[in-house]
CSV table of C-alpha atoms and ligand atoms in Angstrom, one decimal:
chain,number,residue,atom,x,y,z
A,1381,ALA,CA,80.2,41.4,60.7
A,1382,LYS,CA,82.1,42.1,63.8
A,1383,ASP,CA,80.2,45.2,64.9
A,1384,ALA,CA,76.8,44.0,63.9
A,1385,GLY,CA,75.7,43.7,67.6
A,1386,ARG,CA,72.9,41.6,69.0
A,1387,ASN,CA,70.5,42.1,66.2
A,1388,GLY,CA,73.1,41.5,63.6
A,1389,TYR,CA,74.0,38.2,65.3
A,1390,HIS,CA,70.4,37.2,65.5
A,1391,PHE,CA,69.9,38.0,61.8
A,1392,HIS,CA,73.0,36.0,61.0
A,1393,SER,CA,71.8,32.9,62.9
A,1394,GLN,CA,68.4,33.1,61.2
A,1395,GLU,CA,70.1,33.1,57.9
A,1396,MET,CA,72.1,30.1,58.9
A,1397,ASN,CA,69.0,28.2,59.9
A,1398,CYS,CA,67.5,29.0,56.6
A,1399,LYS,CA,70.6,27.7,54.8
A,1400,ALA,CA,70.6,24.6,56.8
A,1401,HIS,CA,66.9,24.1,56.0
A,1402,GLU,CA,67.5,24.6,52.3
A,1403,ARG,CA,70.3,22.1,52.5
A,1404,MET,CA,68.1,19.5,54.2
A,1405,GLU,CA,65.4,20.0,51.6
A,1406,LEU,CA,67.9,19.5,48.8
A,1407,GLU,CA,69.2,16.3,50.4
A,1408,THR,CA,65.7,14.9,50.8
A,1409,SER,CA,64.9,15.6,47.2
A,1410,LEU,CA,68.2,14.2,46.0
A,1411,ARG,CA,67.5,11.0,47.9
A,1412,ARG,CA,64.1,10.8,46.3
A,1413,ALA,CA,65.6,11.6,42.9
A,1414,LEU,CA,67.9,8.6,43.2
A,1415,GLU,CA,65.0,6.3,44.0
A,1416,ARG,CA,63.0,7.6,41.1
A,1417,GLU,CA,65.9,7.8,38.7
A,1418,GLU,CA,65.5,11.4,37.8
A,1419,PHE,CA,69.2,11.6,36.8
A,1420,PHE,CA,70.4,11.3,33.2
A,1421,LEU,CA,73.7,11.6,31.4
A,1422,GLU,CA,75.0,13.9,28.8
A,1423,PHE,CA,78.2,13.5,26.8
A,1424,GLN,CA,80.7,16.3,25.9
A,1425,PRO,CA,82.9,15.2,23.0
A,1426,ILE,CA,86.7,15.2,23.5
A,1427,ILE,CA,88.5,16.0,20.3
A,1428,ARG,CA,92.0,15.1,19.1
A,1429,ALA,CA,93.8,18.3,18.1
A,1430,SER,CA,95.3,16.9,15.0
A,1431,GLY,CA,92.5,16.6,12.5
A,1432,ASP,CA,89.7,17.5,14.9
A,1433,CYS,CA,88.7,13.8,15.3
A,1434,LEU,CA,86.6,12.5,18.0
A,1435,VAL,CA,88.3,10.4,20.8
A,1436,GLY,CA,85.5,10.2,23.3
A,1437,ALA,CA,83.4,12.1,25.7
A,1438,GLU,CA,83.2,13.3,29.3
A,1439,VAL,CA,80.1,12.0,31.0
A,1440,LEU,CA,78.2,14.8,32.8
A,1441,VAL,CA,75.3,14.0,35.1
A,1442,ARG,CA,72.1,16.1,35.0
A,1443,TRP,CA,69.0,16.1,37.1
A,1444,GLN,CA,65.6,16.4,35.7
A,1445,HIS,CA,63.6,17.7,38.7
A,1446,PRO,CA,59.9,17.2,38.4
A,1447,VAL,CA,59.1,20.8,39.4
A,1448,LYS,CA,62.3,22.8,39.0
A,1449,GLY,CA,63.2,21.3,35.6
A,1450,ARG,CA,66.8,20.7,34.7
A,1451,VAL,CA,69.3,21.2,37.6
A,1452,MET,CA,73.0,21.4,36.8
A,1453,PRO,CA,75.6,19.5,38.8
A,1454,GLY,CA,77.2,22.7,40.2
A,1455,THR,CA,74.1,23.0,42.4
A,1456,PHE,CA,73.6,19.4,43.5
A,1457,ILE,CA,77.0,17.7,43.5
A,1458,PRO,CA,78.3,19.7,46.5
A,1459,ALA,CA,75.1,18.7,48.4
A,1460,ALA,CA,75.5,15.1,47.3
A,1461,GLU,CA,79.1,15.2,48.6
A,1462,ASN,CA,78.2,16.7,51.9
A,1463,SER,CA,75.4,14.2,52.6
A,1464,GLY,CA,77.3,11.1,51.3
A,1465,LEU,CA,74.7,10.7,48.6
A,1466,ILE,CA,77.5,11.1,46.1
A,1467,LEU,CA,78.3,7.4,46.8
A,1468,PRO,CA,75.1,5.9,45.4
A,1469,LEU,CA,74.9,8.7,42.8
A,1470,GLY,CA,78.5,8.1,41.6
A,1471,GLU,CA,77.9,4.4,41.5
A,1472,TRP,CA,74.8,5.0,39.4
A,1473,VAL,CA,76.8,7.2,36.9
A,1474,MET,CA,79.5,4.5,36.7
A,1475,ARG,CA,77.0,1.8,36.0
A,1476,LYS,CA,75.0,3.8,33.4
A,1477,THR,CA,78.3,4.7,31.7
A,1478,CYS,CA,79.4,1.1,31.5
A,1479,GLU,CA,76.0,0.0,30.2
A,1480,LYS,CA,76.4,2.6,27.4
A,1481,ILE,CA,79.9,1.4,26.5
A,1482,SER,CA,78.6,-2.1,26.3
A,1483,GLU,CA,75.4,-1.3,24.4
A,1484,TRP,CA,77.1,0.9,21.9
A,1485,ARG,CA,79.7,-1.8,21.1
A,1486,LYS,CA,76.9,-4.3,20.6
A,1487,ASN,CA,75.3,-1.9,18.2
A,1488,GLY,CA,78.5,-1.7,16.2
A,1489,LEU,CA,79.4,1.8,17.0
A,1490,PRO,CA,83.1,2.7,16.8
A,1491,PRO,CA,84.9,2.4,20.2
A,1492,VAL,CA,85.2,5.6,22.2
A,1493,LYS,CA,86.5,6.4,25.6
A,1494,LEU,CA,84.0,7.7,28.2
A,1495,SER,CA,85.5,9.8,30.9
A,1496,VAL,CA,83.7,9.7,34.3
A,1497,ASN,CA,84.1,12.2,37.1
A,1498,VAL,CA,84.9,10.5,40.4
A,1499,SER,CA,84.6,12.6,43.5
A,1500,GLY,CA,87.0,12.4,46.4
A,1501,ARG,CA,84.5,10.8,48.7
A,1502,GLN,CA,84.1,7.9,46.2
A,1503,PHE,CA,87.8,7.5,45.6
A,1504,GLU,CA,88.4,7.3,49.3
A,1505,GLN,CA,86.2,4.2,49.6
A,1506,ARG,CA,88.4,1.3,50.3
A,1507,ASN,CA,86.4,-0.9,47.9
A,1508,PHE,CA,86.3,1.7,45.1
A,1509,ALA,CA,88.4,-0.3,42.6
A,1510,ALA,CA,86.5,-3.5,43.4
A,1511,MET,CA,83.2,-1.7,42.8
A,1512,VAL,CA,84.4,-0.5,39.3
A,1513,ARG,CA,85.6,-4.0,38.5
A,1514,ASP,CA,82.2,-5.5,39.5
A,1515,ILE,CA,80.4,-3.0,37.3
A,1516,LEU,CA,82.7,-3.7,34.3
A,1517,GLU,CA,82.0,-7.4,34.8
A,1518,GLU,CA,78.2,-7.0,35.2
A,1519,THR,CA,77.8,-4.8,32.2
A,1520,GLY,CA,80.4,-6.5,30.0
A,1521,ALA,CA,82.0,-3.2,29.3
A,1522,ASP,CA,85.7,-3.1,28.2
A,1523,GLY,CA,87.8,-1.3,30.7
A,1524,ALA,CA,89.9,0.2,27.9
A,1525,SER,CA,86.8,2.3,27.0
A,1526,LEU,CA,86.7,3.9,30.4
A,1527,GLN,CA,88.5,6.8,31.9
A,1528,LEU,CA,88.3,8.1,35.4
A,1529,GLU,CA,88.7,11.8,36.2
A,1530,LEU,CA,90.1,12.5,39.6
A,1531,THR,CA,90.9,15.9,41.1
A,1532,GLU,CA,94.3,16.8,42.3
A,1533,THR,CA,93.0,17.2,45.9
A,1534,SER,CA,91.6,13.7,46.0
A,1535,LEU,CA,95.0,12.3,44.9
A,1536,MET,CA,96.9,14.2,47.5
A,1537,LYS,CA,95.3,12.8,50.6
A,1538,ASP,CA,97.1,9.6,51.5
A,1539,ALA,CA,100.0,8.8,49.1
A,1540,GLU,CA,100.2,5.1,49.9
A,1541,ALA,CA,96.5,4.4,49.7
A,1542,THR,CA,96.2,6.5,46.5
A,1543,ALA,CA,99.0,4.6,44.8
A,1544,ARG,CA,97.5,1.2,45.8
A,1545,ALA,CA,94.0,2.2,44.5
A,1546,LEU,CA,95.4,3.6,41.3
A,1547,HIS,CA,97.3,0.4,40.6
A,1548,SER,CA,94.2,-1.7,41.2
A,1549,LEU,CA,92.3,0.5,38.8
A,1550,ARG,CA,95.0,0.2,36.2
A,1551,GLU,CA,94.7,-3.5,36.3
A,1552,LEU,CA,91.3,-3.0,34.9
A,1553,ASN,CA,92.9,-1.5,31.8
A,1554,LEU,CA,91.2,1.9,32.3
A,1555,ARG,CA,92.9,5.3,32.2
A,1556,ILE,CA,93.4,7.8,34.9
A,1557,VAL,CA,93.0,11.6,34.3
A,1558,VAL,CA,93.9,14.3,36.7
A,1559,ASP,CA,91.0,16.8,36.4
A,1560,ASP,CA,91.1,20.5,36.9
A,1561,PHE,CA,94.8,20.5,36.9
A,1562,GLY,CA,96.4,23.7,38.2
A,1563,THR,CA,93.6,24.7,40.5
A,1564,GLY,CA,94.9,22.7,43.5
A,1565,TYR,CA,98.2,23.6,45.1
A,1566,SER,CA,100.1,20.5,44.0
A,1567,SER,CA,102.9,20.2,41.5
A,1568,LEU,CA,103.5,17.8,38.8
A,1569,GLY,CA,106.2,16.3,40.9
A,1570,TYR,CA,104.0,13.9,42.9
A,1571,LEU,CA,102.4,12.7,39.7
A,1572,LYS,CA,105.5,10.8,38.6
A,1573,ASN,CA,104.9,8.4,41.5
A,1574,TYR,CA,101.4,7.5,40.3
A,1575,PRO,CA,100.2,5.5,37.3
A,1576,ILE,CA,98.5,8.4,35.6
A,1577,ASP,CA,97.8,8.8,31.9
A,1578,HIS,CA,96.4,12.3,31.3
A,1579,ILE,CA,96.2,15.6,33.0
A,1580,LYS,CA,93.3,17.9,32.1
A,1581,ILE,CA,94.2,21.5,32.5
A,1582,ASP,CA,91.4,23.6,34.0
A,1583,GLY,CA,89.3,25.8,31.9
A,1584,SER,CA,90.1,28.8,34.0
A,1585,PHE,CA,93.6,28.9,32.5
A,1586,VAL,CA,92.4,28.3,29.0
A,1587,ARG,CA,89.9,31.2,29.1
A,1588,ASP,CA,92.5,34.0,29.0
A,1589,ILE,CA,95.5,32.3,27.2
A,1590,CYS,CA,95.2,34.6,24.3
A,1591,ASP,CA,95.3,37.9,26.3
A,1592,ASN,CA,96.9,37.0,29.6
A,1593,PRO,CA,100.6,36.3,29.4
A,1594,ASP,CA,100.6,34.7,32.9
A,1595,ASP,CA,98.0,32.2,32.0
A,1596,ARG,CA,99.7,31.5,28.8
A,1597,SER,CA,103.0,30.8,30.7
A,1598,ILE,CA,101.2,28.4,33.0
A,1599,VAL,CA,99.7,26.5,30.1
A,1600,GLU,CA,103.1,26.4,28.4
A,1601,ALA,CA,104.9,25.3,31.6
A,1602,ILE,CA,102.4,22.5,32.2
A,1603,ILE,CA,102.8,21.0,28.8
A,1604,ALA,CA,106.6,21.2,29.0
A,1605,MET,CA,106.6,19.3,32.2
A,1606,ALA,CA,103.9,16.8,31.1
A,1607,ASP,CA,106.1,16.0,28.0
A,1608,LYS,CA,109.0,15.1,30.2
A,1609,LEU,CA,106.8,12.9,32.4
A,1610,ASN,CA,105.2,11.3,29.3
A,1611,LEU,CA,101.7,12.4,30.2
A,1612,ASN,CA,99.1,13.4,27.7
A,1613,VAL,CA,97.4,16.7,28.3
A,1614,VAL,CA,93.8,17.6,27.6
A,1615,ALA,CA,92.5,21.2,27.6
A,1616,GLU,CA,89.0,21.9,28.8
A,1617,GLY,CA,86.8,24.9,28.2
A,1618,VAL,CA,88.1,25.7,24.7
A,1619,GLU,CA,85.6,28.3,23.4
A,1620,THR,CA,87.3,30.0,20.5
A,1621,ARG,CA,89.2,29.2,17.4
A,1622,GLU,CA,92.1,31.4,18.7
A,1623,GLN,CA,92.3,29.3,21.8
A,1624,ARG,CA,92.3,26.1,19.8
A,1625,ASP,CA,95.0,27.3,17.5
A,1626,LEU,CA,97.2,28.5,20.3
A,1627,LEU,CA,96.8,25.3,22.3
A,1628,ARG,CA,97.6,23.2,19.2
A,1629,LYS,CA,100.7,25.3,18.6
A,1630,LEU,CA,101.8,24.7,22.2
A,1631,GLY,CA,101.3,20.9,21.7
A,1632,TYR,CA,98.0,20.0,23.4
A,1633,GLN,CA,96.8,16.7,21.9
A,1634,GLU,CA,93.2,16.7,23.2
A,1635,MET,CA,90.6,19.4,23.7
A,1636,GLN,CA,87.1,19.8,24.9
A,1637,GLY,CA,84.8,22.8,25.0
A,1638,ALA,CA,82.0,24.9,23.5
A,1639,PHE,CA,84.1,25.7,20.4
A,1640,PHE,CA,83.8,22.1,19.4
A,1641,TYR,CA,80.6,20.9,21.2
A,1642,ARG,CA,78.7,21.5,24.3
A,1643,SER,CA,77.4,18.5,26.3
A,1644,LEU,CA,75.1,16.5,24.1
A,1645,PRO,CA,72.1,14.2,24.9
A,1646,GLU,CA,72.7,10.6,24.2
A,1647,GLU,CA,71.0,10.5,20.8
A,1648,ALA,CA,73.0,13.4,19.5
A,1649,PHE,CA,76.3,11.9,20.7
A,1650,VAL,CA,75.4,8.6,19.1
A,1651,SER,CA,74.7,10.2,15.8
A,1652,LEU,CA,78.0,11.9,16.0
A,1653,LEU,CA,79.6,8.5,16.6
A,1654,ARG,CA,77.9,7.3,13.4
A,1655,ASN,CA,79.1,10.3,11.4
A,1656,PRO,CA,81.6,8.9,8.9
A,1657,ARG,CA,83.8,11.9,9.5
A,1658,PHE,CA,84.7,10.4,12.8
A,1659,SER,CA,84.6,6.6,12.1
B,1256,C2E,P1,84.2,19.6,35.4
B,1256,C2E,O1,84.7,18.2,35.6
B,1256,C2E,O2,85.3,20.6,35.3
B,1256,C2E,O3,83.4,19.6,34.0
B,1256,C2E,C1,83.5,20.5,33.0
B,1256,C2E,C2,82.4,21.5,33.1
B,1256,C2E,O4,82.6,22.6,32.2
B,1256,C2E,C3,81.0,21.0,32.7
B,1256,C2E,O5,80.0,21.7,33.4
B,1256,C2E,C4,80.9,21.4,31.2
B,1256,C2E,O6,79.6,21.5,30.8
B,1256,C2E,C5,81.5,22.8,31.3
B,1256,C2E,N1,82.1,23.2,30.0
B,1256,C2E,C6,82.4,22.4,29.0
B,1256,C2E,N2,82.9,23.2,28.0
B,1256,C2E,C7,82.9,24.4,28.3
B,1256,C2E,C8,83.2,25.7,27.7
B,1256,C2E,O7,83.7,25.7,26.6
B,1256,C2E,N3,83.1,26.8,28.5
B,1256,C2E,C9,82.6,26.8,29.7
B,1256,C2E,N4,82.5,27.9,30.4
B,1256,C2E,N5,82.2,25.6,30.3
B,1256,C2E,C10,82.3,24.5,29.7
B,1256,C2E,P2,78.9,20.9,34.2
B,1256,C2E,O8,78.3,19.8,33.4
B,1256,C2E,O9,78.0,21.9,34.8
B,1256,C2E,O10,79.6,20.2,35.4
B,1256,C2E,C11,80.2,20.9,36.4
B,1256,C2E,C12,81.0,20.1,37.4
B,1256,C2E,O11,80.1,19.1,38.0
B,1256,C2E,C13,82.0,19.2,36.7
B,1256,C2E,O12,83.1,20.0,36.4
B,1256,C2E,C14,82.3,18.1,37.7
B,1256,C2E,O13,83.2,18.5,38.6
B,1256,C2E,C15,80.9,17.9,38.3
B,1256,C2E,N6,80.3,16.7,37.7
B,1256,C2E,C16,79.5,16.6,36.6
B,1256,C2E,N7,79.1,15.3,36.5
B,1256,C2E,C17,79.6,14.6,37.5
B,1256,C2E,C18,79.5,13.3,38.0
B,1256,C2E,O14,78.9,12.4,37.3
B,1256,C2E,N8,80.1,12.9,39.2
B,1256,C2E,C19,80.8,13.9,39.9
B,1256,C2E,N9,81.4,13.5,41.0
B,1256,C2E,N10,80.9,15.2,39.5
B,1256,C2E,C20,80.3,15.5,38.3
B,1257,CA,CA1,85.8,16.6,34.7
B,1258,CA,CA1,87.5,19.7,34.6
B,1259,CA,CA1,86.8,22.7,35.6
């Protein structure tokens, strides 16, 4: 605070040191976690609105810390981004995902799309598309089974470089999803210049659609524009039947959220894939 005086300032800087220290500790343990493979993947089903059938899953990374137990990505992804560790971590997630695509196909499971989160730091790497191509080749995974989720902000940095990277990725047959749509400050306008397949509307808009007319208007406006641009829309964070019914009525094709399934461990997701209801 402005009037905290000398002691206030002193206190503040101690607190900063403490924060910096915590961050360093987190980075050290993240680095170790990568070496020891303490990470694992969970799968949150994505459902097609008509008939509630399964179309795929979003891949979500978790960290099994030897002492703290399970750590959720909200805590460690920002630290991984700040330290640059998101690059090896992101590559690990991509490789594991492609291994699963390939393994499940070999085991005769029905094809599904796995949707991987790609952070801005990763996407900015000049060799990002080449890295994905190499992983697809090494694992024998079909690009058509892979989706990449990019945030609006990472698509808005350098229009030319972005367009080039997206075109190289599309040559691999995979799909591009704009994640957390509506939380950035971009418009749909810029999307028409990019080879994009889906937009995923952020859960924060879905949460109150049944009670808040403003949120409902946003959700309606987004689908109207997406229709004109021939983009599919996915809604995340669908928690109630009312939300699902309203989103269906508005024309949302794909949904994801606790109303259907929370994120599942691999075995549970695989049994879901084997369920005749979805095959
Ligand atoms: P996100 O991409 O927006 O992912 C959706 C988050 O919403 C997930 O949290 C998911 O578990 C949660 N969620 C799903 N359904 C519901 C629901 O009905 N209600 C509510 N309240 N929440 C729901 P999670 O797993 O904690 O992931 C948080 C964020 O961490 C993700 O947000 C994503 O940005 C990031 N993340 C996760 N895995 C990765 C990864 O492998 N790489 C990168 N770069 N980021 C990741
Ligand atoms: Ca996502
Ligand atoms: Ca999201
Ligand atoms: Ca979100």
